[in-house]
């Protein structure tokens, strides 16, 4: 089975840096994805890590350590529009298994 | 074009009704998915189609019946649903070439209410 754990909520001010951690216990793990979902919207792909290390895409970065079964999403220079739910998801044979999601609230 | 479209956006149906949800993508993707998402919860996989054939059914009740008429279209036929089936139904697609490493692109969803 698949099990992913991430914090339920994070609150930060504009311009701050937020790190969302994700620990996983999965069989047949291929990689870790991150998705953003605004209220009433669809999940939007942010990043994917198959190998250990850091992937940077603009203000967002994602990290994976396969030996520690751990990854994180780093949101830098937070903006109000970053208020959303963020899901980590593990990939296994066409299947994405999602964590419960982290609600990020950005305050002015 | 990285767009997955879904119709209708909203659907209200009674427990005796039959309705269908539609999903379309024109990215040439060969894998398509149905997910169910309840409020404040993550998406839950229902079905996976790979190259127009059903490859995964996550033990979904038979009142949900998927159909893939061609490589661009995916339908979800609904019959005799229960109020607890009310949720956001998301369609997604991916290239399908490597399966596990493919990025999945989600449609905007159909918000279903069963009365």
PDB file of C-alpha atoms in Angstrom:
ATOM      1  CA  UNK A   1       0.000   0.000   0.000  1.00  0.00           C
ATOM      2  CA  UNK A   2       0.849   3.643  -0.163  1.00  0.00           C
ATOM      3  CA  UNK A   3       1.054   6.067   2.763  1.00  0.00           C
ATOM      4  CA  UNK A   4       2.172   9.690   2.546  1.00  0.00           C
ATOM      5  CA  UNK A   5       2.262  12.121   5.447  1.00  0.00           C
ATOM      6  CA  UNK A   6       2.387  15.907   5.217  1.00  0.00           C
ATOM      7  CA  UNK A   7       1.392  18.700   7.600  1.00  0.00           C
ATOM      8  CA  UNK A   8      -2.254  19.738   7.426  1.00  0.00           C
ATOM      9  CA  UNK A   9      -1.769  23.505   7.556  1.00  0.00           C
ATOM     10  CA  UNK A  10       0.923  26.145   7.198  1.00  0.00           C
ATOM     11  CA  UNK A  11       0.496  29.906   7.557  1.00  0.00           C
ATOM     12  CA  UNK A  12       3.072  32.484   6.513  1.00  0.00           C
ATOM     13  CA  UNK A  13       3.342  36.132   5.459  1.00  0.00           C
ATOM     14  CA  UNK A  14       3.963  37.464   1.991  1.00  0.00           C
ATOM     15  CA  UNK A  15       7.606  37.268   0.986  1.00  0.00           C
ATOM     16  CA  UNK A  16       8.364  34.450   3.410  1.00  0.00           C
ATOM     17  CA  UNK A  17       9.663  30.950   2.674  1.00  0.00           C
ATOM     18  CA  UNK A  18       7.590  27.854   3.418  1.00  0.00           C
ATOM     19  CA  UNK A  19       8.741  24.250   3.403  1.00  0.00           C
ATOM     20  CA  UNK A  20       6.178  21.452   3.151  1.00  0.00           C
ATOM     21  CA  UNK A  21       7.566  18.091   4.175  1.00  0.00           C
ATOM     22  CA  UNK A  22       6.324  14.754   2.907  1.00  0.00           C
ATOM     23  CA  UNK A  23       7.313  11.353   4.248  1.00  0.00           C
ATOM     24  CA  UNK A  24       6.190   8.258   2.462  1.00  0.00           C
ATOM     25  CA  UNK A  25       5.902   4.510   2.864  1.00  0.00           C
ATOM     26  CA  UNK A  26       5.170   2.938  -0.470  1.00  0.00           C
ATOM     27  CA  UNK A  27       5.832  -0.216  -2.408  1.00  0.00           C
ATOM     28  CA  UNK A  28       7.300   0.064  -5.860  1.00  0.00           C
ATOM     29  CA  UNK A  29       8.164   3.758  -5.457  1.00  0.00           C
ATOM     30  CA  UNK A  30       9.163   5.526  -8.654  1.00  0.00           C
ATOM     31  CA  UNK A  31       9.090   9.182  -7.711  1.00  0.00           C
ATOM     32  CA  UNK A  32       7.426  12.016  -5.835  1.00  0.00           C
ATOM     33  CA  UNK A  33       5.210  14.637  -7.448  1.00  0.00           C
ATOM     34  CA  UNK A  34       3.773  17.850  -6.087  1.00  0.00           C
ATOM     35  CA  UNK A  35       0.424  19.347  -7.076  1.00  0.00           C
ATOM     36  CA  UNK A  36      -1.204  22.667  -6.215  1.00  0.00           C
ATOM     37  CA  UNK A  37      -4.957  23.037  -5.947  1.00  0.00           C
ATOM     38  CA  UNK A  38      -6.805  26.288  -5.383  1.00  0.00           C
ATOM     39  CA  UNK A  39     -10.260  26.211  -3.833  1.00  0.00           C
ATOM     40  CA  UNK A  40     -12.746  25.105  -6.471  1.00  0.00           C
ATOM     41  CA  UNK A  41      -9.976  24.373  -8.972  1.00  0.00           C
ATOM     42  CA  UNK A  42      -8.215  21.373 -10.410  1.00  0.00           C
ATOM     43  CA  UNK A  43      -4.866  20.008  -9.211  1.00  0.00           C
ATOM     44  CA  UNK A  44      -2.020  21.546 -11.161  1.00  0.00           C
ATOM     45  CA  UNK A  45       1.325  19.800 -11.565  1.00  0.00           C
ATOM     46  CA  UNK A  46       4.241  21.619  -9.915  1.00  0.00           C
ATOM     47  CA  UNK A  47       7.210  19.261  -9.939  1.00  0.00           C
ATOM     48  CA  UNK A  48       8.445  15.687 -10.018  1.00  0.00           C
ATOM     49  CA  UNK A  49      11.522  14.097  -8.427  1.00  0.00           C
ATOM     50  CA  UNK A  50      12.628  10.632  -9.470  1.00  0.00           C
ATOM     51  CA  UNK A  51      16.198  10.967  -8.259  1.00  0.00           C
ATOM     52  CA  UNK A  52      17.684  12.310  -5.052  1.00  0.00           C
ATOM     53  CA  UNK A  53      18.338  16.005  -4.985  1.00  0.00           C
ATOM     54  CA  UNK A  54      16.812  19.374  -5.601  1.00  0.00           C
ATOM     55  CA  UNK A  55      14.706  20.440  -8.574  1.00  0.00           C
ATOM     56  CA  UNK A  56      14.146  24.174  -8.997  1.00  0.00           C
ATOM     57  CA  UNK A  57      11.348  25.754 -10.996  1.00  0.00           C
ATOM     58  CA  UNK A  58      11.135  29.474 -10.454  1.00  0.00           C
ATOM     59  CA  UNK A  59      10.008  30.272  -6.913  1.00  0.00           C
ATOM     60  CA  UNK A  60       9.256  26.619  -6.181  1.00  0.00           C
ATOM     61  CA  UNK A  61      11.799  23.889  -5.482  1.00  0.00           C
ATOM     62  CA  UNK A  62      11.330  20.235  -4.633  1.00  0.00           C
ATOM     63  CA  UNK A  63      13.696  17.840  -2.939  1.00  0.00           C
ATOM     64  CA  UNK A  64      13.825  14.083  -2.621  1.00  0.00           C
ATOM     65  CA  UNK A  65      15.847  11.702  -0.468  1.00  0.00           C
ATOM     66  CA  UNK A  66      14.978   8.129  -1.410  1.00  0.00           C
ATOM     67  CA  UNK A  67      17.088   6.670   1.394  1.00  0.00           C
ATOM     68  CA  UNK A  68      15.078   8.672   3.959  1.00  0.00           C
ATOM     69  CA  UNK A  69      11.714   8.223   2.166  1.00  0.00           C
ATOM     70  CA  UNK A  70      11.344  11.976   2.446  1.00  0.00           C
ATOM     71  CA  UNK A  71      10.760  14.928   0.235  1.00  0.00           C
ATOM     72  CA  UNK A  72       9.795  18.548   0.519  1.00  0.00           C
ATOM     73  CA  UNK A  73       8.373  21.419  -1.486  1.00  0.00           C
ATOM     74  CA  UNK A  74       9.919  24.821  -0.904  1.00  0.00           C
ATOM     75  CA  UNK A  75       7.880  27.896  -1.707  1.00  0.00           C
ATOM     76  CA  UNK A  76       9.945  31.083  -1.821  1.00  0.00           C
ATOM     77  CA  UNK A  77       8.949  34.745  -1.986  1.00  0.00           C
ATOM     78  CA  UNK A  78       5.423  33.810  -1.024  1.00  0.00           C
ATOM     79  CA  UNK A  79       2.618  35.651  -2.779  1.00  0.00           C
ATOM     80  CA  UNK A  80      -1.064  35.852  -1.908  1.00  0.00           C
ATOM     81  CA  UNK A  81      -1.871  33.731  -4.964  1.00  0.00           C
ATOM     82  CA  UNK A  82       0.137  30.875  -3.413  1.00  0.00           C
ATOM     83  CA  UNK A  83      -2.667  30.326  -0.886  1.00  0.00           C
ATOM     84  CA  UNK A  84      -3.846  26.855  -1.877  1.00  0.00           C
ATOM     85  CA  UNK A  85      -3.657  23.181  -0.986  1.00  0.00           C
ATOM     86  CA  UNK A  86      -0.468  21.341  -1.859  1.00  0.00           C
ATOM     87  CA  UNK A  87      -0.379  17.583  -2.316  1.00  0.00           C
ATOM     88  CA  UNK A  88       2.593  15.272  -2.504  1.00  0.00           C
ATOM     89  CA  UNK A  89       1.943  12.136  -4.533  1.00  0.00           C
ATOM     90  CA  UNK A  90       3.906   8.959  -5.127  1.00  0.00           C
ATOM     91  CA  UNK A  91       4.055   7.300  -8.534  1.00  0.00           C
ATOM     92  CA  UNK A  92       3.599   3.553  -8.939  1.00  0.00           C
ATOM     93  CA  UNK A  93       2.454   1.829 -12.159  1.00  0.00           C
ATOM     94  CA  UNK A  94       0.227   4.583 -13.585  1.00  0.00           C
ATOM     95  CA  UNK A  95      -1.134   5.231 -10.138  1.00  0.00           C
ATOM     96  CA  UNK A  96      -0.711   8.444  -8.237  1.00  0.00           C
ATOM     97  CA  UNK A  97      -1.290   8.083  -4.517  1.00  0.00           C
ATOM     98  CA  UNK A  98      -1.820  11.424  -2.824  1.00  0.00           C
ATOM     99  CA  UNK A  99      -1.010  12.661   0.639  1.00  0.00           C
ATOM    100  CA  UNK A 100      -3.821  14.322   2.601  1.00  0.00           C
ATOM    101  CA  UNK A 101      -2.697  17.769   1.488  1.00  0.00           C
ATOM    102  CA  UNK A 102      -1.272  20.868   3.163  1.00  0.00           C
ATOM    103  CA  UNK A 103      -3.316  24.058   3.210  1.00  0.00           C
ATOM    104  CA  UNK A 104      -1.025  27.048   2.821  1.00  0.00           C
ATOM    105  CA  UNK A 105      -2.429  30.397   3.894  1.00  0.00           C
ATOM    106  CA  UNK A 106      -0.481  33.508   2.950  1.00  0.00           C
ATOM    107  CA  UNK A 107      -1.163  36.626   5.010  1.00  0.00           C
ATOM    108  CA  UNK A 108      -0.404  40.200   3.997  1.00  0.00           C
TER     109      UNK A 108
ATOM    110  CA  UNK B   1      -2.149  22.801 -25.607  1.00  0.00           C
ATOM    111  CA  UNK B   2      -2.090  21.189 -22.154  1.00  0.00           C
ATOM    112  CA  UNK B   3      -5.821  21.354 -21.575  1.00  0.00           C
ATOM    113  CA  UNK B   4      -8.172  18.663 -20.371  1.00  0.00           C
ATOM    114  CA  UNK B   5     -11.823  19.682 -20.664  1.00  0.00           C
ATOM    115  CA  UNK B   6     -14.743  18.264 -18.724  1.00  0.00           C
ATOM    116  CA  UNK B   7     -18.490  18.656 -19.104  1.00  0.00           C
ATOM    117  CA  UNK B   8     -20.706  19.487 -17.400  1.00  0.00           C
ATOM    118  CA  UNK B   9     -19.131  21.726 -14.750  1.00  0.00           C
ATOM    119  CA  UNK B  10     -21.996  21.074 -12.355  1.00  0.00           C
ATOM    120  CA  UNK B  11     -24.518  18.254 -12.248  1.00  0.00           C
ATOM    121  CA  UNK B  12     -27.416  17.624  -9.903  1.00  0.00           C
ATOM    122  CA  UNK B  13     -29.128  14.266 -10.205  1.00  0.00           C
ATOM    123  CA  UNK B  14     -31.586  12.106  -8.354  1.00  0.00           C
ATOM    124  CA  UNK B  15     -30.793   8.599  -7.191  1.00  0.00           C
ATOM    125  CA  UNK B  16     -32.829   7.060 -10.021  1.00  0.00           C
ATOM    126  CA  UNK B  17     -31.321   9.154 -12.801  1.00  0.00           C
ATOM    127  CA  UNK B  18     -28.798   8.106 -15.430  1.00  0.00           C
ATOM    128  CA  UNK B  19     -26.230  10.684 -16.441  1.00  0.00           C
ATOM    129  CA  UNK B  20     -22.783  10.829 -18.021  1.00  0.00           C
ATOM    130  CA  UNK B  21     -19.669  12.863 -17.399  1.00  0.00           C
ATOM    131  CA  UNK B  22     -17.440  13.645 -20.343  1.00  0.00           C
ATOM    132  CA  UNK B  23     -13.721  14.315 -20.590  1.00  0.00           C
ATOM    133  CA  UNK B  24     -11.678  15.303 -23.623  1.00  0.00           C
ATOM    134  CA  UNK B  25      -8.000  15.912 -24.321  1.00  0.00           C
ATOM    135  CA  UNK B  26      -6.169  16.697 -27.539  1.00  0.00           C
ATOM    136  CA  UNK B  27      -2.596  16.301 -26.350  1.00  0.00           C
ATOM    137  CA  UNK B  28      -2.165  12.848 -27.887  1.00  0.00           C
ATOM    138  CA  UNK B  29      -2.037  11.315 -24.423  1.00  0.00           C
ATOM    139  CA  UNK B  30      -2.665   7.584 -24.269  1.00  0.00           C
ATOM    140  CA  UNK B  31      -3.476   7.252 -20.569  1.00  0.00           C
ATOM    141  CA  UNK B  32      -6.633   8.745 -19.033  1.00  0.00           C
ATOM    142  CA  UNK B  33      -7.916   8.656 -15.489  1.00  0.00           C
ATOM    143  CA  UNK B  34     -11.014   9.251 -13.384  1.00  0.00           C
ATOM    144  CA  UNK B  35     -10.633  10.509  -9.827  1.00  0.00           C
ATOM    145  CA  UNK B  36     -13.151  11.314  -7.124  1.00  0.00           C
ATOM    146  CA  UNK B  37     -12.432  14.111  -4.672  1.00  0.00           C
ATOM    147  CA  UNK B  38     -14.393  14.956  -1.552  1.00  0.00           C
ATOM    148  CA  UNK B  39     -14.079  18.364   0.088  1.00  0.00           C
ATOM    149  CA  UNK B  40     -10.781  18.925   1.927  1.00  0.00           C
ATOM    150  CA  UNK B  41      -9.541  15.481   0.822  1.00  0.00           C
ATOM    151  CA  UNK B  42      -7.050  14.356  -1.805  1.00  0.00           C
ATOM    152  CA  UNK B  43      -8.146  12.928  -5.148  1.00  0.00           C
ATOM    153  CA  UNK B  44      -8.886   9.186  -5.063  1.00  0.00           C
ATOM    154  CA  UNK B  45      -8.172   7.148  -8.159  1.00  0.00           C
ATOM    155  CA  UNK B  46     -11.179   5.352  -9.652  1.00  0.00           C
ATOM    156  CA  UNK B  47     -10.172   4.105 -13.114  1.00  0.00           C
ATOM    157  CA  UNK B  48      -7.197   4.142 -15.469  1.00  0.00           C
ATOM    158  CA  UNK B  49      -7.398   3.663 -19.224  1.00  0.00           C
ATOM    159  CA  UNK B  50      -4.209   2.912 -21.098  1.00  0.00           C
ATOM    160  CA  UNK B  51      -4.317   2.886 -24.888  1.00  0.00           C
ATOM    161  CA  UNK B  52      -8.133   2.889 -24.719  1.00  0.00           C
ATOM    162  CA  UNK B  53      -8.285  -0.209 -22.553  1.00  0.00           C
ATOM    163  CA  UNK B  54      -9.283  -0.298 -18.909  1.00  0.00           C
ATOM    164  CA  UNK B  55      -6.139  -1.150 -16.986  1.00  0.00           C
ATOM    165  CA  UNK B  56      -7.036  -0.267 -13.411  1.00  0.00           C
ATOM    166  CA  UNK B  57     -10.368  -0.336 -11.580  1.00  0.00           C
ATOM    167  CA  UNK B  58      -9.920   0.602  -7.941  1.00  0.00           C
ATOM    168  CA  UNK B  59     -12.824  -1.565  -6.768  1.00  0.00           C
ATOM    169  CA  UNK B  60     -15.316   1.096  -7.788  1.00  0.00           C
ATOM    170  CA  UNK B  61     -19.028   0.207  -7.382  1.00  0.00           C
ATOM    171  CA  UNK B  62     -20.755  -0.840 -10.598  1.00  0.00           C
ATOM    172  CA  UNK B  63     -23.046   2.193 -10.482  1.00  0.00           C
ATOM    173  CA  UNK B  64     -20.022   3.971 -12.005  1.00  0.00           C
ATOM    174  CA  UNK B  65     -19.277   2.728 -15.514  1.00  0.00           C
ATOM    175  CA  UNK B  66     -16.318   4.137 -17.465  1.00  0.00           C
ATOM    176  CA  UNK B  67     -16.026   4.185 -21.232  1.00  0.00           C
ATOM    177  CA  UNK B  68     -13.215   5.224 -23.565  1.00  0.00           C
ATOM    178  CA  UNK B  69     -14.698   5.626 -27.073  1.00  0.00           C
ATOM    179  CA  UNK B  70     -11.382   6.796 -28.549  1.00  0.00           C
ATOM    180  CA  UNK B  71      -7.984   8.041 -27.496  1.00  0.00           C
ATOM    181  CA  UNK B  72      -9.245  11.599 -26.883  1.00  0.00           C
ATOM    182  CA  UNK B  73     -12.461  10.900 -25.028  1.00  0.00           C
ATOM    183  CA  UNK B  74     -13.336   9.423 -21.673  1.00  0.00           C
ATOM    184  CA  UNK B  75     -16.825   9.073 -20.263  1.00  0.00           C
ATOM    185  CA  UNK B  76     -18.142   8.131 -16.850  1.00  0.00           C
ATOM    186  CA  UNK B  77     -21.690   6.788 -16.870  1.00  0.00           C
ATOM    187  CA  UNK B  78     -23.624   7.196 -13.648  1.00  0.00           C
ATOM    188  CA  UNK B  79     -26.666   5.207 -12.583  1.00  0.00           C
ATOM    189  CA  UNK B  80     -28.486   4.726  -9.284  1.00  0.00           C
ATOM    190  CA  UNK B  81     -26.028   6.855  -7.350  1.00  0.00           C
ATOM    191  CA  UNK B  82     -26.200   7.506  -3.633  1.00  0.00           C
ATOM    192  CA  UNK B  83     -25.993  10.879  -1.855  1.00  0.00           C
ATOM    193  CA  UNK B  84     -22.522   9.916  -0.575  1.00  0.00           C
ATOM    194  CA  UNK B  85     -21.343   9.853  -4.194  1.00  0.00           C
ATOM    195  CA  UNK B  86     -21.628  13.634  -4.251  1.00  0.00           C
ATOM    196  CA  UNK B  87     -18.112  14.918  -4.948  1.00  0.00           C
ATOM    197  CA  UNK B  88     -15.835  16.581  -7.486  1.00  0.00           C
ATOM    198  CA  UNK B  89     -15.049  14.154 -10.301  1.00  0.00           C
ATOM    199  CA  UNK B  90     -11.728  14.847 -11.953  1.00  0.00           C
ATOM    200  CA  UNK B  91     -10.438  13.567 -15.247  1.00  0.00           C
ATOM    201  CA  UNK B  92      -6.707  13.500 -15.960  1.00  0.00           C
ATOM    202  CA  UNK B  93      -4.472  12.414 -18.791  1.00  0.00           C
ATOM    203  CA  UNK B  94      -0.803  11.602 -19.267  1.00  0.00           C
ATOM    204  CA  UNK B  95       1.395  10.615 -22.161  1.00  0.00           C
ATOM    205  CA  UNK B  96       1.177   6.966 -21.221  1.00  0.00           C
ATOM    206  CA  UNK B  97       4.551   6.095 -22.684  1.00  0.00           C
ATOM    207  CA  UNK B  98       6.246   5.332 -19.409  1.00  0.00           C
ATOM    208  CA  UNK B  99       3.300   5.267 -17.075  1.00  0.00           C
ATOM    209  CA  UNK B 100       4.791   5.797 -13.724  1.00  0.00           C
ATOM    210  CA  UNK B 101       6.835   8.876 -14.553  1.00  0.00           C
ATOM    211  CA  UNK B 102       4.239  10.647 -16.658  1.00  0.00           C
ATOM    212  CA  UNK B 103       2.933  13.973 -15.500  1.00  0.00           C
ATOM    213  CA  UNK B 104      -0.823  13.890 -15.116  1.00  0.00           C
ATOM    214  CA  UNK B 105      -2.810  16.877 -16.338  1.00  0.00           C
ATOM    215  CA  UNK B 106      -6.144  17.400 -14.638  1.00  0.00           C
ATOM    216  CA  UNK B 107      -9.351  18.820 -16.008  1.00  0.00           C
ATOM    217  CA  UNK B 108     -11.404  21.369 -14.021  1.00  0.00           C
ATOM    218  CA  UNK B 109     -13.754  18.676 -12.750  1.00  0.00           C
ATOM    219  CA  UNK B 110     -17.487  18.092 -12.585  1.00  0.00           C
ATOM    220  CA  UNK B 111     -19.106  18.936  -9.269  1.00  0.00           C
ATOM    221  CA  UNK B 112     -21.763  16.284  -8.759  1.00  0.00           C
ATOM    222  CA  UNK B 113     -24.617  16.507  -6.287  1.00  0.00           C
ATOM    223  CA  UNK B 114     -26.830  13.469  -5.753  1.00  0.00           C
ATOM    224  CA  UNK B 115     -30.177  14.199  -4.124  1.00  0.00           C
TER     225      UNK B 115
END
